[in-house]
Amino acid sequence: MGEGEILLHIQDLDITFEPGAHAVRFLELDIRKSEIHGLVGESGSGKSVTSTAVIGLLPSPPAKISSGKIIFKGRDLLKLGKEEMRKIRGREIAMVFQEPSKYFNPSMKVGEQIREMLSLHFGMSRKSAVERVLELFNLTGLGKSNFGGGRRILNSYPHELSGGMKQRAMIAMGIACSPSLLIADEPTTALDVTLQMQILDLIHDLQNRLKMSILFISHDLNVVKHIANRVSVIYAGKIVESAAKGTIFKNPMHPYTKLLLLSIPDPEKRGTPLKTIPGTVPDAESIPSGCAFHTRCPYVRKICEKEIPALKEYENGHTTACHFAGETE
Amino acid sequence: MPLIIFIIKRFFRLILTVLLVSTIIFFVIRVIPGDPAAVIAGIDATQADVAAIRAQLGTDKPISVQYIHWLRSVALFDFGNSMITGEPVTKQILKRFPITLTLATLGILMGMLIAIPLGVISAVKRWSPVDYFGMLLSQIGMAVPSFWLGIILLLLFAVKIHIFPLFGSGGIKYYILPSLSLGLARAAVILRLTRASMVEELSKEYIITARAKGLTERLVKYKHALKNALIPVITVSGIQFGYMLGGAIIIEQVFSLPGLGRLFLTGIYQRDFTLIQGGVVFIAFVFSLINFLVDILYSVLNPKIRVG
């Protein structure tokens, strides 16, 4: 399956929420070393549930992981004890959230919120941890003088920083312990368009320098196109297609991916009505039988209502879950 | 906003509050029917006697002159002499104040010491036996009047078992039972608030961040959530403390403690206008002062508040 060593292997992951919502259905996903893996799906498709399961923070109850494995560096994260998993969080797998203004503690200085994890994971002294925080601020562009310099950010409360600065600080927090995997859950969605680009470039640049893998979750194909090396498309809790970025944008195989690509506004098709996908994402409580997409699929046939298509590899590293993959045009 | 500017602003607010209260009490007392001079002089007094007392009180002068005079005495913290005993009001208040201060301080401390740890544990271990115990305690604390609790405590610990004195004032042991009866009532309120506030903080997004960073549960709860959860608790406790400093009339009565509450109550019975007037301003001042201090503490805990 393609090139590059696999860092995170999710196999048959199945997550239900009481009572009876099937949020993630036998999901399979591989994240290779040093890649930016875009996970694309509409809201409610199970993107965030998957990433929350990876970092071990699904609230249980109501969430229940009924089957599956999450293999990270040879260990199944689902079998780890609480304390073992805690040591991985922030250290090996870190997370950047969507709305930095909500995800920072409002009454604690930004520097302290990053420093504490360094002291905890590495046992660093206060002084060297602060040095490291300043270094992180330089890496994320917060050391620049137009932001008042890293020292100022260090002693600022979250509300004293702008949205873009807060997101940079959030990213600094994410990479603080040089994790092997950074999960970025819609990190640019809450930002202005001009800031979005800056943050995307920052993430891209950091990946180049630090060589970590990034699981980049987004509902926005344009954003993913800009940043990812590989793209997986999730629909109703299941991966329907996964391929290198170039492949998936040039040669999509799953009808859902095709329709998603058509619904991106294209400046060359100015004046023609924008294509949309009829219908809505099914509720996790009432997933259609067979292929979950069959209710909205223009190529639907009898078998689609009955049998769940398996995720199969067609070309090198290009997998898709459709009974008629390659046949539909 | 820097802390010092915030403090100066709040200090002006304190001054303004006291000024307003002084003005209101001044006019209210003048609007109430009945001439204090006539009250002092008694039924058998002659016109000349009443006039003489008026002159002595200063109530024969125009209202504007009286008002200026009153503001001056408020600023100098000199509220004149009691109409009944002739003793300076300020001296009387300051003589009683330590008793009330001790009672209120011990009361709020006991209340917070019981309520905050129990409230936090209740929130962290929701629907556990500890939580149910806390809720029950709080329910009882709110339902039971503090004077009844005071009497029961007296019966138990002063009459049946002679651990504490029955009444009077002196050393710290005279204050234990009354502050406990005051404190338990406050504890009921503070406990509920602490629990609710802690539960709310634990459900916020920054807690997810704290966990995603790999912090231990202890740090997540007691470093991140607790500080934010305590912000409203501090405010409410401060306001409660302010109220208690105005004198706990009933508890002072039950335990025969000669505090401010009893002083003012006597003043009201005897229509001692100067005492009441001075008392109201004093309570307003103490209450505003406590509020001022709570505001500063609040802004240190929650830097965001200084923006507004």
Tab-separated table of C-alpha atoms in Angstrom, chain A residues 1-166:
chain	number	residue	atom	x	y	z
A	1	MET	CA	0.000	0.000	0.000
A	2	GLY	CA	2.000	2.945	-1.262
A	3	GLU	CA	5.342	4.071	0.054
A	4	GLY	CA	6.442	5.153	3.502
A	5	GLU	CA	6.362	3.427	6.843
A	6	ILE	CA	3.024	3.377	8.619
A	7	LEU	CA	2.881	5.351	11.868
A	8	LEU	CA	-0.756	4.922	12.761
A	9	HIS	CA	-2.890	2.049	11.604
A	10	ILE	CA	-6.584	2.104	12.385
A	11	GLN	CA	-8.289	-1.188	11.748
A	12	ASP	CA	-11.985	-2.057	11.930
A	13	LEU	CA	-12.644	0.759	14.377
A	14	ASP	CA	-16.277	0.712	15.409
A	15	ILE	CA	-17.716	3.326	17.750
A	16	THR	CA	-21.290	3.608	18.944
A	17	PHE	CA	-22.891	6.228	21.130
A	18	GLU	CA	-25.667	5.307	23.513
A	19	PRO	CA	-28.418	4.929	22.640
A	20	GLY	CA	-27.888	3.464	19.225
A	21	ALA	CA	-25.909	6.006	17.252
A	22	HIS	CA	-23.306	4.406	15.019
A	23	ALA	CA	-20.739	7.179	14.720
A	24	VAL	CA	-17.774	5.268	13.292
A	25	ARG	CA	-18.285	2.050	11.327
A	26	PHE	CA	-15.415	-0.407	10.887
A	27	LEU	CA	-13.137	2.384	9.861
A	28	GLU	CA	-9.744	1.742	8.327
A	29	LEU	CA	-7.116	4.391	8.037
A	30	ASP	CA	-3.338	4.424	7.685
A	31	ILE	CA	-1.178	7.408	8.425
A	32	ARG	CA	2.369	7.196	7.168
A	33	LYS	CA	5.445	8.747	8.667
A	34	SER	CA	5.971	12.403	7.783
A	35	GLU	CA	2.828	12.814	5.761
A	36	ILE	CA	0.028	15.324	6.063
A	37	HIS	CA	-3.061	13.208	5.860
A	38	GLY	CA	-6.248	15.112	5.116
A	39	LEU	CA	-9.412	13.574	6.525
A	40	VAL	CA	-12.369	15.102	4.733
A	41	GLY	CA	-16.028	14.762	5.489
A	42	GLU	CA	-19.182	16.696	6.149
A	43	SER	CA	-20.111	17.536	9.720
A	44	GLY	CA	-21.408	14.508	11.563
A	45	SER	CA	-19.448	12.097	9.377
A	46	GLY	CA	-17.315	10.858	12.275
A	47	LYS	CA	-14.048	12.765	11.685
A	48	SER	CA	-13.757	14.194	15.162
A	49	VAL	CA	-14.983	11.032	16.865
A	50	THR	CA	-12.201	9.130	15.127
A	51	SER	CA	-9.502	11.600	16.132
A	52	THR	CA	-10.809	11.781	19.696
A	53	ALA	CA	-10.615	7.986	19.853
A	54	VAL	CA	-7.005	8.090	18.628
A	55	ILE	CA	-5.999	10.439	21.415
A	56	GLY	CA	-7.972	8.376	23.923
A	57	LEU	CA	-10.394	11.027	25.083
A	58	LEU	CA	-13.750	9.650	23.991
A	59	PRO	CA	-16.133	10.001	26.931
A	60	SER	CA	-17.256	6.529	27.879
A	61	PRO	CA	-20.185	6.356	28.447
A	62	PRO	CA	-21.862	7.409	26.160
A	63	ALA	CA	-19.212	6.389	23.619
A	64	LYS	CA	-18.337	2.739	23.249
A	65	ILE	CA	-15.581	1.301	21.124
A	66	SER	CA	-17.037	-2.087	20.258
A	67	SER	CA	-14.221	-3.348	18.071
A	68	GLY	CA	-11.062	-2.405	16.288
A	69	LYS	CA	-7.436	-1.576	16.813
A	70	ILE	CA	-5.502	1.649	16.780
A	71	ILE	CA	-1.907	0.615	16.256
A	72	PHE	CA	0.578	3.391	16.937
A	73	LYS	CA	4.279	2.555	16.744
A	74	GLY	CA	3.492	-1.125	17.172
A	75	ARG	CA	1.223	-0.734	20.190
A	76	ASP	CA	-2.565	-0.952	20.243
A	77	LEU	CA	-3.639	2.295	21.915
A	78	LEU	CA	-7.008	0.794	22.798
A	79	LYS	CA	-5.285	-1.770	25.016
A	80	LEU	CA	-3.175	0.707	26.949
A	81	GLY	CA	-3.908	1.610	30.553
A	82	LYS	CA	-5.058	5.109	31.462
A	83	GLU	CA	-1.664	6.179	32.725
A	84	GLU	CA	0.207	4.796	29.720
A	85	MET	CA	-2.197	6.581	27.389
A	86	ARG	CA	-1.818	9.839	29.331
A	87	LYS	CA	1.932	9.722	28.809
A	88	ILE	CA	1.389	9.413	25.057
A	89	ARG	CA	-1.015	12.359	24.911
A	90	GLY	CA	0.753	15.612	24.260
A	91	ARG	CA	4.090	13.797	24.108
A	92	GLU	CA	3.665	11.413	21.151
A	93	ILE	CA	0.258	12.398	19.839
A	94	ALA	CA	-0.783	16.014	20.239
A	95	MET	CA	-3.799	17.951	19.156
A	96	VAL	CA	-4.626	21.388	17.791
A	97	PHE	CA	-8.227	22.469	18.136
A	98	GLN	CA	-10.633	24.490	16.095
A	99	GLU	CA	-11.418	27.450	18.316
A	100	PRO	CA	-8.346	28.615	20.193
A	101	SER	CA	-10.353	31.097	22.239
A	102	LYS	CA	-12.332	28.284	23.830
A	103	TYR	CA	-9.562	25.734	24.040
A	104	PHE	CA	-7.204	27.848	26.137
A	105	ASN	CA	-7.706	28.186	29.878
A	106	PRO	CA	-8.887	31.810	30.220
A	107	SER	CA	-7.291	32.439	33.604
A	108	MET	CA	-3.826	31.052	32.933
A	109	LYS	CA	-1.009	32.754	31.061
A	110	VAL	CA	-0.359	31.321	27.603
A	111	GLY	CA	3.288	30.575	28.362
A	112	GLU	CA	2.366	28.627	31.485
A	113	GLN	CA	-0.159	26.529	29.582
A	114	ILE	CA	2.610	25.334	27.286
A	115	ARG	CA	5.349	25.208	29.917
A	116	GLU	CA	3.446	22.864	32.222
A	117	MET	CA	3.343	20.082	29.642
A	118	LEU	CA	7.092	20.318	29.067
A	119	SER	CA	7.758	20.025	32.774
A	120	LEU	CA	5.365	17.127	33.062
A	121	HIS	CA	6.480	15.082	30.046
A	122	PHE	CA	10.204	15.813	30.145
A	123	GLY	CA	10.718	16.820	33.768
A	124	MET	CA	12.262	20.073	32.518
A	125	SER	CA	13.126	22.752	35.021
A	126	ARG	CA	11.005	25.882	34.926
A	127	LYS	CA	13.821	27.899	33.408
A	128	SER	CA	14.673	25.526	30.578
A	129	ALA	CA	10.978	24.912	29.889
A	130	VAL	CA	10.443	28.658	29.501
A	131	GLU	CA	13.414	28.776	27.116
A	132	ARG	CA	11.815	26.003	25.108
A	133	VAL	CA	8.476	27.863	25.019
A	134	LEU	CA	10.229	30.937	23.619
A	135	GLU	CA	11.885	28.734	21.013
A	136	LEU	CA	8.448	27.345	20.095
A	137	PHE	CA	7.129	30.889	19.760
A	138	ASN	CA	9.941	31.644	17.328
A	139	LEU	CA	9.091	28.508	15.345
A	140	THR	CA	5.434	29.491	15.092
A	141	GLY	CA	6.137	33.096	14.190
A	142	LEU	CA	5.104	34.477	17.548
A	143	GLY	CA	8.587	35.717	18.357
A	144	LYS	CA	8.288	38.497	15.789
A	145	SER	CA	8.463	42.020	17.045
A	146	ASN	CA	5.103	43.008	15.535
A	147	PHE	CA	3.532	40.643	18.068
A	148	GLY	CA	5.550	42.322	20.816
A	149	GLY	CA	8.074	39.481	20.966
A	150	GLY	CA	7.886	36.048	22.541
A	151	ARG	CA	8.338	37.332	26.099
A	152	ARG	CA	5.160	39.338	25.818
A	153	ILE	CA	3.157	36.357	24.527
A	154	LEU	CA	4.611	34.246	27.332
A	155	ASN	CA	3.031	36.520	29.932
A	156	SER	CA	-0.211	37.216	28.091
A	157	TYR	CA	-3.586	35.813	28.934
A	158	PRO	CA	-5.434	34.209	26.009
A	159	HIS	CA	-7.929	37.067	25.728
A	160	GLU	CA	-5.075	39.507	25.207
A	161	LEU	CA	-4.070	37.791	21.941
A	162	SER	CA	-5.782	38.005	18.550
A	163	GLY	CA	-7.417	34.955	16.970
A	164	GLY	CA	-4.464	34.312	14.681
A	165	MET	CA	-1.947	34.683	17.497
A	166	LYS	CA	-3.949	32.337	19.661
